[in-house]
Structure formats: C-alpha cells, structure tokens
Amino acid sequence: MKILYYIYQICFALPILLVLTILTALVTIVGSLIGGAHIWGYYPGKIWSQLICVFLLIPVKVRGREKIHKHTSYVFVPNHQGAFDIFLIYGFLGRNFKWMMKKSLRKLPFVGKACESAGHIFVDRSGPKKVLETIRQAKASLKNGVSLVVFPEGARTFTGHMGYFKKGAFQLADELRLEVVPVTIDGSFQILPRTGKWIHRHRMILTIHDPIPPKGQGIENIKATMTEAYAAVESALPEEYKGMVKNEDQ
C-alpha cells in the first residue's frame, strides 16, 4: 500500500496541489488588493489547506472548537510537529487569523507575496525598533475577532517531542491583554517529519484547549501563562511524545 500511495502522490496528488498552490497565492494577492485582506487573506488559504488534506487522503479530527468564541481575538499557541501543521491549522481551526512567521518566508515564490498581501506578520528580530513594529502590526490586525497563530517553539521538532517555548507569543498576549489558547497538533510528525522526504498517510488531530486569561500583566503573568500553555499542549499528545527533548537548533 505504501508504494501505491507514493505513486499516487507523484503522478496525481502533487501536480494538482502545485497548481492549487499557485492559484491560491494569485487569488489571495489579487483579492487582497481588490476586496481586502480580511476575507481574501483567510478563505482561499483555508480551502487550499482542506483540499491538500483531501487529495492526499489524510483524515482530520478537531476537538474543542466550542471552547473559543467567534468574535473574540486570541493568541493561539500550537506545538510544531511538521510541515503539515500549516494545513491543519489553516484548514480546520475555524477562525480567521494571522500567522506570525519568520521573515525569511517572505522570499518563498508566490507564497511569500501571498502571505504579505494577506496581512500575515513577518517577525524581524534585528533590533528593538523592529520588534515594536511587529507588536504594532499585530495590534492593528487583531480586530473583529481576528486572532494570531504563533508556534512558540520557533521550529519544527526533530523527534516528535515538544521543545522549549519561547516568550515572544506570550509577551505579545501580555502586551495586548489577550487570552492565550493552547492547541495540540498530533499526527503531523508521522506524515512529514522535519527530516522526511516522503509524505505518509496518517490521521491528524487538532485539540483546542481552554483559553488562558491574563492573570495580571508583566513577567510573572508571562511565565505563568507559558507554563500552563505548555502543560495543556503536552497533555493531548500520545504518551510516546511526552517529555521534553530539546530540538537541535534551540
């Protein structure tokens, strides 16, 4: 069955998905220019992500979506298992949001320009002024229920275990007085791990945990929220992936 799935990938699914990716990027760029990034910066990417899972025959299950309110802005903090995290979050979180992503992703053909047009936030850590600019951009984006998604580990895992959480997402939530929502991704590592070359068919589960409200403001609130969020995300992982293993680049 694995050989048949590899043949299916190469001969059918991947060519279609390449065309879909280019079309989605173009629709996002043009639509954002004409009609606004609130709609065109989210829905084409959502449909694209869902179609990728459909064409690659990947089943998806979502738990806990009822815990979040439609018109409330949040900072979502998922673990980062693999490349398919993007499709799981974009396609199935069910909330209009902006990604906070590495500045280097702006250079990706088509996709980088589409992300810029959609109003996703590229993080520039080259200096304090750039960091403040990122916070201002995030504050301007988080209106009318639009949320933010940040991978607090900063990079995909090598092992399936979670790495350390960086403070950036939690500092931003503290600054903007927003609730943090821990999100557990399970199954993406088995589909395409960081060192993998082939896509493997495996189910993905997205678990949305209870929002964590601010308990004050400042460093103590940031530390407490990080600790609580880490425990919540880890709680929905399979036993084999619990327990921290430090990523090689962290």
PDB file of C-alpha atoms in Angstrom:
ATOM      1  CA  MET A   1       0.000   0.000   0.000  1.00  0.00           C
ATOM      2  CA  LYS A   2       2.876   2.403   0.730  1.00  0.00           C
ATOM      3  CA  ILE A   3       4.251   2.013  -2.793  1.00  0.00           C
ATOM      4  CA  LEU A   4       0.817   2.673  -4.300  1.00  0.00           C
ATOM      5  CA  TYR A   5       0.448   5.789  -2.136  1.00  0.00           C
ATOM      6  CA  TYR A   6       3.869   7.073  -3.249  1.00  0.00           C
ATOM      7  CA  ILE A   7       2.903   6.563  -6.898  1.00  0.00           C
ATOM      8  CA  TYR A   8      -0.402   8.333  -6.278  1.00  0.00           C
ATOM      9  CA  GLN A   9       1.476  11.266  -4.709  1.00  0.00           C
ATOM     10  CA  ILE A  10       3.884  11.709  -7.603  1.00  0.00           C
ATOM     11  CA  CYS A  11       1.545  11.072 -10.530  1.00  0.00           C
ATOM     12  CA  PHE A  12      -1.692  12.628  -9.310  1.00  0.00           C
ATOM     13  CA  ALA A  13      -1.848  14.479  -5.993  1.00  0.00           C
ATOM     14  CA  LEU A  14       1.324  16.581  -6.017  1.00  0.00           C
ATOM     15  CA  PRO A  15       0.910  18.015  -9.561  1.00  0.00           C
ATOM     16  CA  ILE A  16      -2.653  19.055  -8.704  1.00  0.00           C
ATOM     17  CA  LEU A  17      -1.579  20.535  -5.389  1.00  0.00           C
ATOM     18  CA  LEU A  18       1.233  22.519  -7.028  1.00  0.00           C
ATOM     19  CA  VAL A  19      -1.283  24.112  -9.396  1.00  0.00           C
ATOM     20  CA  LEU A  20      -3.683  24.732  -6.500  1.00  0.00           C
ATOM     21  CA  THR A  21      -0.906  26.420  -4.508  1.00  0.00           C
ATOM     22  CA  ILE A  22      -0.065  28.830  -7.321  1.00  0.00           C
ATOM     23  CA  LEU A  23      -3.756  29.589  -7.971  1.00  0.00           C
ATOM     24  CA  THR A  24      -4.422  30.145  -4.266  1.00  0.00           C
ATOM     25  CA  ALA A  25      -1.469  32.517  -4.000  1.00  0.00           C
ATOM     26  CA  LEU A  26      -2.638  34.517  -7.040  1.00  0.00           C
ATOM     27  CA  VAL A  27      -6.245  34.680  -5.797  1.00  0.00           C
ATOM     28  CA  THR A  28      -5.028  35.845  -2.378  1.00  0.00           C
ATOM     29  CA  ILE A  29      -2.781  38.547  -3.862  1.00  0.00           C
ATOM     30  CA  VAL A  30      -5.375  39.905  -6.299  1.00  0.00           C
ATOM     31  CA  GLY A  31      -8.316  39.515  -3.906  1.00  0.00           C
ATOM     32  CA  SER A  32      -6.477  41.273  -1.069  1.00  0.00           C
ATOM     33  CA  LEU A  33      -5.730  44.206  -3.366  1.00  0.00           C
ATOM     34  CA  ILE A  34      -9.310  44.486  -4.579  1.00  0.00           C
ATOM     35  CA  GLY A  35     -11.517  43.376  -1.710  1.00  0.00           C
ATOM     36  CA  GLY A  36      -9.484  43.459   1.481  1.00  0.00           C
ATOM     37  CA  ALA A  37      -7.253  41.011   3.289  1.00  0.00           C
ATOM     38  CA  HIS A  38      -9.834  40.153   5.960  1.00  0.00           C
ATOM     39  CA  ILE A  39     -11.669  37.838   3.543  1.00  0.00           C
ATOM     40  CA  TRP A  40      -9.139  37.102   0.805  1.00  0.00           C
ATOM     41  CA  GLY A  41      -6.280  36.655   3.235  1.00  0.00           C
ATOM     42  CA  TYR A  42      -8.038  33.806   5.004  1.00  0.00           C
ATOM     43  CA  TYR A  43     -10.634  31.862   2.996  1.00  0.00           C
ATOM     44  CA  PRO A  44      -8.544  30.912  -0.077  1.00  0.00           C
ATOM     45  CA  GLY A  45      -5.840  29.559   2.258  1.00  0.00           C
ATOM     46  CA  LYS A  46      -8.435  27.681   4.294  1.00  0.00           C
ATOM     47  CA  ILE A  47      -9.912  25.983   1.221  1.00  0.00           C
ATOM     48  CA  TRP A  48      -6.415  25.257  -0.155  1.00  0.00           C
ATOM     49  CA  SER A  49      -5.387  23.563   3.091  1.00  0.00           C
ATOM     50  CA  GLN A  50      -8.546  21.460   3.212  1.00  0.00           C
ATOM     51  CA  LEU A  51      -8.069  20.362  -0.404  1.00  0.00           C
ATOM     52  CA  ILE A  52      -4.470  19.333   0.301  1.00  0.00           C
ATOM     53  CA  CYS A  53      -5.685  17.010   3.045  1.00  0.00           C
ATOM     54  CA  VAL A  54      -8.479  15.674   0.805  1.00  0.00           C
ATOM     55  CA  PHE A  55      -6.231  14.966  -2.203  1.00  0.00           C
ATOM     56  CA  LEU A  56      -3.578  13.343  -0.003  1.00  0.00           C
ATOM     57  CA  LEU A  57      -6.264  11.198   1.677  1.00  0.00           C
ATOM     58  CA  ILE A  58      -5.388  12.473   5.159  1.00  0.00           C
ATOM     59  CA  PRO A  59      -8.221  12.211   7.727  1.00  0.00           C
ATOM     60  CA  VAL A  60      -8.599  15.105  10.178  1.00  0.00           C
ATOM     61  CA  LYS A  61     -10.360  15.317  13.543  1.00  0.00           C
ATOM     62  CA  VAL A  62     -10.940  18.530  15.526  1.00  0.00           C
ATOM     63  CA  ARG A  63     -11.658  18.626  19.255  1.00  0.00           C
ATOM     64  CA  GLY A  64     -12.642  21.593  21.430  1.00  0.00           C
ATOM     65  CA  ARG A  65     -13.666  24.168  18.837  1.00  0.00           C
ATOM     66  CA  GLU A  66     -16.680  25.035  21.022  1.00  0.00           C
ATOM     67  CA  LYS A  67     -14.283  26.470  23.644  1.00  0.00           C
ATOM     68  CA  ILE A  68     -13.500  29.562  21.586  1.00  0.00           C
ATOM     69  CA  HIS A  69     -15.876  32.432  20.796  1.00  0.00           C
ATOM     70  CA  LYS A  70     -16.432  33.672  17.263  1.00  0.00           C
ATOM     71  CA  HIS A  71     -15.967  37.397  17.927  1.00  0.00           C
ATOM     72  CA  THR A  72     -13.064  37.201  20.391  1.00  0.00           C
ATOM     73  CA  SER A  73      -9.441  37.653  19.360  1.00  0.00           C
ATOM     74  CA  TYR A  74      -6.942  35.168  20.777  1.00  0.00           C
ATOM     75  CA  VAL A  75      -3.282  34.225  20.560  1.00  0.00           C
ATOM     76  CA  PHE A  76      -3.207  30.546  19.540  1.00  0.00           C
ATOM     77  CA  VAL A  77      -0.038  28.650  20.513  1.00  0.00           C
ATOM     78  CA  PRO A  78       0.244  25.188  18.859  1.00  0.00           C
ATOM     79  CA  ASN A  79       3.152  22.760  19.035  1.00  0.00           C
ATOM     80  CA  HIS A  80       5.149  22.447  15.809  1.00  0.00           C
ATOM     81  CA  GLN A  81       5.344  18.809  14.662  1.00  0.00           C
ATOM     82  CA  GLY A  82       5.933  19.167  10.932  1.00  0.00           C
ATOM     83  CA  ALA A  83       5.129  20.861   7.643  1.00  0.00           C
ATOM     84  CA  PHE A  84       1.502  19.699   7.725  1.00  0.00           C
ATOM     85  CA  ASP A  85       0.832  21.782  10.850  1.00  0.00           C
ATOM     86  CA  ILE A  86       0.184  24.672   8.470  1.00  0.00           C
ATOM     87  CA  PHE A  87      -2.589  22.850   6.618  1.00  0.00           C
ATOM     88  CA  LEU A  88      -4.184  21.551   9.819  1.00  0.00           C
ATOM     89  CA  ILE A  89      -4.327  24.989  11.452  1.00  0.00           C
ATOM     90  CA  TYR A  90      -5.265  26.950   8.331  1.00  0.00           C
ATOM     91  CA  GLY A  91      -7.872  24.478   7.155  1.00  0.00           C
ATOM     92  CA  PHE A  92      -9.506  23.333  10.374  1.00  0.00           C
ATOM     93  CA  LEU A  93      -9.043  25.813  13.238  1.00  0.00           C
ATOM     94  CA  GLY A  94     -12.229  27.518  12.085  1.00  0.00           C
ATOM     95  CA  ARG A  95     -11.119  31.041  12.965  1.00  0.00           C
ATOM     96  CA  ASN A  96      -9.953  33.971  10.878  1.00  0.00           C
ATOM     97  CA  PHE A  97      -6.380  34.661  11.943  1.00  0.00           C
ATOM     98  CA  LYS A  98      -2.980  35.994  11.003  1.00  0.00           C
ATOM     99  CA  TRP A  99       0.188  33.931  11.139  1.00  0.00           C
ATOM    100  CA  MET A 100       3.265  35.257  12.884  1.00  0.00           C
ATOM    101  CA  MET A 101       6.104  33.851  10.802  1.00  0.00           C
ATOM    102  CA  LYS A 102       9.817  34.092  10.146  1.00  0.00           C
ATOM    103  CA  LYS A 103      10.921  36.984   7.950  1.00  0.00           C
ATOM    104  CA  SER A 104      12.736  34.540   5.635  1.00  0.00           C
ATOM    105  CA  LEU A 105       9.412  33.031   4.483  1.00  0.00           C
ATOM    106  CA  ARG A 106       8.674  36.248   2.593  1.00  0.00           C
ATOM    107  CA  LYS A 107      11.179  35.062  -0.030  1.00  0.00           C
ATOM    108  CA  LEU A 108       9.161  31.950  -0.978  1.00  0.00           C
ATOM    109  CA  PRO A 109       7.904  32.195  -4.592  1.00  0.00           C
ATOM    110  CA  PHE A 110       4.178  33.083  -4.788  1.00  0.00           C
ATOM    111  CA  VAL A 111       3.532  32.026  -1.172  1.00  0.00           C
ATOM    112  CA  GLY A 112       5.657  34.779   0.382  1.00  0.00           C
ATOM    113  CA  LYS A 113       3.926  37.519  -1.599  1.00  0.00           C
ATOM    114  CA  ALA A 114       0.518  35.995  -0.846  1.00  0.00           C
ATOM    115  CA  CYS A 115       1.275  35.983   2.886  1.00  0.00           C
ATOM    116  CA  GLU A 116       2.362  39.617   2.708  1.00  0.00           C
ATOM    117  CA  SER A 117      -0.810  40.592   0.807  1.00  0.00           C
ATOM    118  CA  ALA A 118      -2.952  38.681   3.317  1.00  0.00           C
ATOM    119  CA  GLY A 119      -1.529  40.724   6.180  1.00  0.00           C
ATOM    120  CA  HIS A 120       0.337  37.929   7.918  1.00  0.00           C
ATOM    121  CA  ILE A 121       3.045  39.222  10.238  1.00  0.00           C
ATOM    122  CA  PHE A 122       6.711  38.673   9.448  1.00  0.00           C
ATOM    123  CA  VAL A 123       8.894  38.811  12.551  1.00  0.00           C
ATOM    124  CA  ASP A 124      12.053  40.892  12.300  1.00  0.00           C
ATOM    125  CA  ARG A 125      14.266  40.475  15.377  1.00  0.00           C
ATOM    126  CA  SER A 126      17.105  42.610  14.042  1.00  0.00           C
ATOM    127  CA  GLY A 127      16.542  45.308  16.661  1.00  0.00           C
ATOM    128  CA  PRO A 128      14.180  46.734  19.315  1.00  0.00           C
ATOM    129  CA  LYS A 129      12.505  49.085  16.824  1.00  0.00           C
ATOM    130  CA  LYS A 130      11.653  46.169  14.527  1.00  0.00           C
ATOM    131  CA  VAL A 131      10.168  44.223  17.449  1.00  0.00           C
ATOM    132  CA  LEU A 132       7.994  47.211  18.403  1.00  0.00           C
ATOM    133  CA  GLU A 133       6.898  47.477  14.784  1.00  0.00           C
ATOM    134  CA  THR A 134       5.831  43.812  14.907  1.00  0.00           C
ATOM    135  CA  ILE A 135       3.754  44.480  18.037  1.00  0.00           C
ATOM    136  CA  ARG A 136       2.085  47.491  16.407  1.00  0.00           C
ATOM    137  CA  GLN A 137       1.256  45.459  13.308  1.00  0.00           C
ATOM    138  CA  ALA A 138      -0.208  42.659  15.436  1.00  0.00           C
ATOM    139  CA  LYS A 139      -2.296  45.111  17.443  1.00  0.00           C
ATOM    140  CA  ALA A 140      -3.687  46.635  14.244  1.00  0.00           C
ATOM    141  CA  SER A 141      -4.570  43.189  12.844  1.00  0.00           C
ATOM    142  CA  LEU A 142      -6.328  41.762  15.907  1.00  0.00           C
ATOM    143  CA  LYS A 143      -9.757  43.329  15.460  1.00  0.00           C
ATOM    144  CA  ASN A 144     -13.283  41.987  14.948  1.00  0.00           C
ATOM    145  CA  GLY A 145     -12.411  38.505  16.151  1.00  0.00           C
ATOM    146  CA  VAL A 146      -9.266  38.118  14.021  1.00  0.00           C
ATOM    147  CA  SER A 147      -6.715  36.143  16.013  1.00  0.00           C
ATOM    148  CA  LEU A 148      -2.996  35.377  15.866  1.00  0.00           C
ATOM    149  CA  VAL A 149      -1.277  31.990  15.496  1.00  0.00           C
ATOM    150  CA  VAL A 150       2.313  31.611  16.720  1.00  0.00           C
ATOM    151  CA  PHE A 151       4.420  28.448  17.030  1.00  0.00           C
ATOM    152  CA  PRO A 152       6.131  29.177  20.371  1.00  0.00           C
ATOM    153  CA  GLU A 153       8.805  26.504  19.848  1.00  0.00           C
ATOM    154  CA  GLY A 154      10.013  28.529  16.874  1.00  0.00           C
ATOM    155  CA  ALA A 155      10.930  25.479  14.770  1.00  0.00           C
ATOM    156  CA  ARG A 156       9.659  22.012  13.900  1.00  0.00           C
ATOM    157  CA  THR A 157      10.573  19.150  16.183  1.00  0.00           C
ATOM    158  CA  PHE A 158      13.163  16.561  15.135  1.00  0.00           C
ATOM    159  CA  THR A 159      11.764  13.852  17.406  1.00  0.00           C
ATOM    160  CA  GLY A 160       8.005  14.367  17.828  1.00  0.00           C
ATOM    161  CA  HIS A 161       8.575  15.688  21.360  1.00  0.00           C
ATOM    162  CA  MET A 162       7.982  19.326  22.198  1.00  0.00           C
ATOM    163  CA  GLY A 163      10.863  21.742  22.558  1.00  0.00           C
ATOM    164  CA  TYR A 164      11.119  24.788  24.811  1.00  0.00           C
ATOM    165  CA  PHE A 165       8.552  27.570  24.381  1.00  0.00           C
ATOM    166  CA  LYS A 166       9.987  30.963  23.507  1.00  0.00           C
ATOM    167  CA  LYS A 167       8.469  34.014  25.206  1.00  0.00           C
ATOM    168  CA  GLY A 168       7.519  36.070  22.144  1.00  0.00           C
ATOM    169  CA  ALA A 169       3.890  34.942  21.719  1.00  0.00           C
ATOM    170  CA  PHE A 170       3.226  35.255  25.450  1.00  0.00           C
ATOM    171  CA  GLN A 171       4.815  38.695  25.670  1.00  0.00           C
ATOM    172  CA  LEU A 172       2.590  39.794  22.809  1.00  0.00           C
ATOM    173  CA  ALA A 173      -0.528  38.390  24.510  1.00  0.00           C
ATOM    174  CA  ASP A 174       0.525  40.138  27.729  1.00  0.00           C
ATOM    175  CA  GLU A 175       1.072  43.419  25.910  1.00  0.00           C
ATOM    176  CA  LEU A 176      -2.283  43.242  24.092  1.00  0.00           C
ATOM    177  CA  ARG A 177      -4.205  41.769  27.072  1.00  0.00           C
ATOM    178  CA  LEU A 178      -5.434  38.772  25.040  1.00  0.00           C
ATOM    179  CA  GLU A 179      -6.277  35.241  26.125  1.00  0.00           C
ATOM    180  CA  VAL A 180      -3.832  32.526  25.059  1.00  0.00           C
ATOM    181  CA  VAL A 181      -5.300  29.338  23.585  1.00  0.00           C
ATOM    182  CA  PRO A 182      -3.072  26.233  23.716  1.00  0.00           C
ATOM    183  CA  VAL A 183      -3.513  23.954  20.685  1.00  0.00           C
ATOM    184  CA  THR A 184      -2.197  20.405  20.333  1.00  0.00           C
ATOM    185  CA  ILE A 185      -1.249  19.020  16.928  1.00  0.00           C
ATOM    186  CA  ASP A 186      -1.000  15.242  16.785  1.00  0.00           C
ATOM    187  CA  GLY A 187      -0.149  13.230  13.645  1.00  0.00           C
ATOM    188  CA  SER A 188       1.658  15.795  11.534  1.00  0.00           C
ATOM    189  CA  PHE A 189       5.034  14.375  12.602  1.00  0.00           C
ATOM    190  CA  GLN A 190       4.110  10.983  11.171  1.00  0.00           C
ATOM    191  CA  ILE A 191       3.000  12.491   7.851  1.00  0.00           C
ATOM    192  CA  LEU A 192       6.119  14.516   7.087  1.00  0.00           C
ATOM    193  CA  PRO A 193       8.728  14.976   9.835  1.00  0.00           C
ATOM    194  CA  ARG A 194      11.405  17.629   9.583  1.00  0.00           C
ATOM    195  CA  THR A 195      13.937  15.201   8.117  1.00  0.00           C
ATOM    196  CA  GLY A 196      11.429  13.309   5.927  1.00  0.00           C
ATOM    197  CA  LYS A 197      11.323  13.215   2.142  1.00  0.00           C
ATOM    198  CA  TRP A 198       8.059  11.335   1.525  1.00  0.00           C
ATOM    199  CA  ILE A 199       4.528  12.057   2.684  1.00  0.00           C
ATOM    200  CA  HIS A 200       2.987   9.228   4.722  1.00  0.00           C
ATOM    201  CA  ARG A 201      -0.751   8.842   5.131  1.00  0.00           C
ATOM    202  CA  HIS A 202      -1.731   9.312   8.783  1.00  0.00           C
ATOM    203  CA  ARG A 203      -4.646  10.891  10.617  1.00  0.00           C
ATOM    204  CA  MET A 204      -4.213  14.335  12.208  1.00  0.00           C
ATOM    205  CA  ILE A 205      -5.951  15.521  15.377  1.00  0.00           C
ATOM    206  CA  LEU A 206      -6.296  19.196  16.331  1.00  0.00           C
ATOM    207  CA  THR A 207      -7.148  19.694  20.011  1.00  0.00           C
ATOM    208  CA  ILE A 208      -8.170  23.189  21.138  1.00  0.00           C
ATOM    209  CA  HIS A 209      -7.775  23.697  24.887  1.00  0.00           C
ATOM    210  CA  ASP A 210      -9.463  26.153  27.249  1.00  0.00           C
ATOM    211  CA  PRO A 211      -8.347  29.773  26.757  1.00  0.00           C
ATOM    212  CA  ILE A 212      -5.962  31.074  29.419  1.00  0.00           C
ATOM    213  CA  PRO A 213      -6.973  34.577  30.567  1.00  0.00           C
ATOM    214  CA  PRO A 214      -4.363  37.088  31.779  1.00  0.00           C
ATOM    215  CA  LYS A 215      -3.603  36.777  35.497  1.00  0.00           C
ATOM    216  CA  GLY A 216      -2.085  40.220  35.704  1.00  0.00           C
ATOM    217  CA  GLN A 217       0.473  41.905  33.490  1.00  0.00           C
ATOM    218  CA  GLY A 218       4.219  41.608  33.278  1.00  0.00           C
ATOM    219  CA  ILE A 219       6.865  38.921  33.598  1.00  0.00           C
ATOM    220  CA  GLU A 220       5.023  36.835  36.216  1.00  0.00           C
ATOM    221  CA  ASN A 221       1.914  36.645  34.034  1.00  0.00           C
ATOM    222  CA  ILE A 222       4.053  35.689  31.031  1.00  0.00           C
ATOM    223  CA  LYS A 223       5.840  32.893  32.940  1.00  0.00           C
ATOM    224  CA  ALA A 224       2.613  31.519  34.418  1.00  0.00           C
ATOM    225  CA  THR A 225       0.858  31.514  31.035  1.00  0.00           C
ATOM    226  CA  MET A 226       3.800  29.788  29.337  1.00  0.00           C
ATOM    227  CA  THR A 227       3.856  27.049  31.968  1.00  0.00           C
ATOM    228  CA  GLU A 228       0.101  26.480  31.813  1.00  0.00           C
ATOM    229  CA  ALA A 229       0.041  26.510  27.997  1.00  0.00           C
ATOM    230  CA  TYR A 230       2.936  24.045  27.726  1.00  0.00           C
ATOM    231  CA  ALA A 231       1.231  21.593  30.096  1.00  0.00           C
ATOM    232  CA  ALA A 232      -2.061  21.855  28.206  1.00  0.00           C
ATOM    233  CA  VAL A 233      -0.482  21.267  24.779  1.00  0.00           C
ATOM    234  CA  GLU A 234       1.544  18.298  26.024  1.00  0.00           C
ATOM    235  CA  SER A 235      -1.473  16.715  27.747  1.00  0.00           C
ATOM    236  CA  ALA A 236      -3.127  15.788  24.427  1.00  0.00           C
ATOM    237  CA  LEU A 237      -0.017  14.222  22.866  1.00  0.00           C
ATOM    238  CA  PRO A 238       0.441  10.433  22.755  1.00  0.00           C
ATOM    239  CA  GLU A 239       2.477   9.094  25.682  1.00  0.00           C
ATOM    240  CA  GLU A 240       5.438   8.332  23.406  1.00  0.00           C
ATOM    241  CA  TYR A 241       5.868  12.062  22.668  1.00  0.00           C
ATOM    242  CA  LYS A 242       5.504  13.411  26.198  1.00  0.00           C
ATOM    243  CA  GLY A 243       8.598  14.667  27.974  1.00  0.00           C
ATOM    244  CA  MET A 244      10.788  17.406  26.579  1.00  0.00           C
ATOM    245  CA  VAL A 245      13.547  16.643  24.112  1.00  0.00           C
ATOM    246  CA  LYS A 246      15.492  19.725  23.121  1.00  0.00           C
ATOM    247  CA  ASN A 247      15.483  20.497  19.391  1.00  0.00           C
ATOM    248  CA  GLU A 248      18.921  20.666  17.799  1.00  0.00           C
ATOM    249  CA  ASP A 249      18.612  24.322  16.798  1.00  0.00           C
ATOM    250  CA  GLN A 250      17.241  25.589  20.099  1.00  0.00           C
TER     251      GLN A 250
END
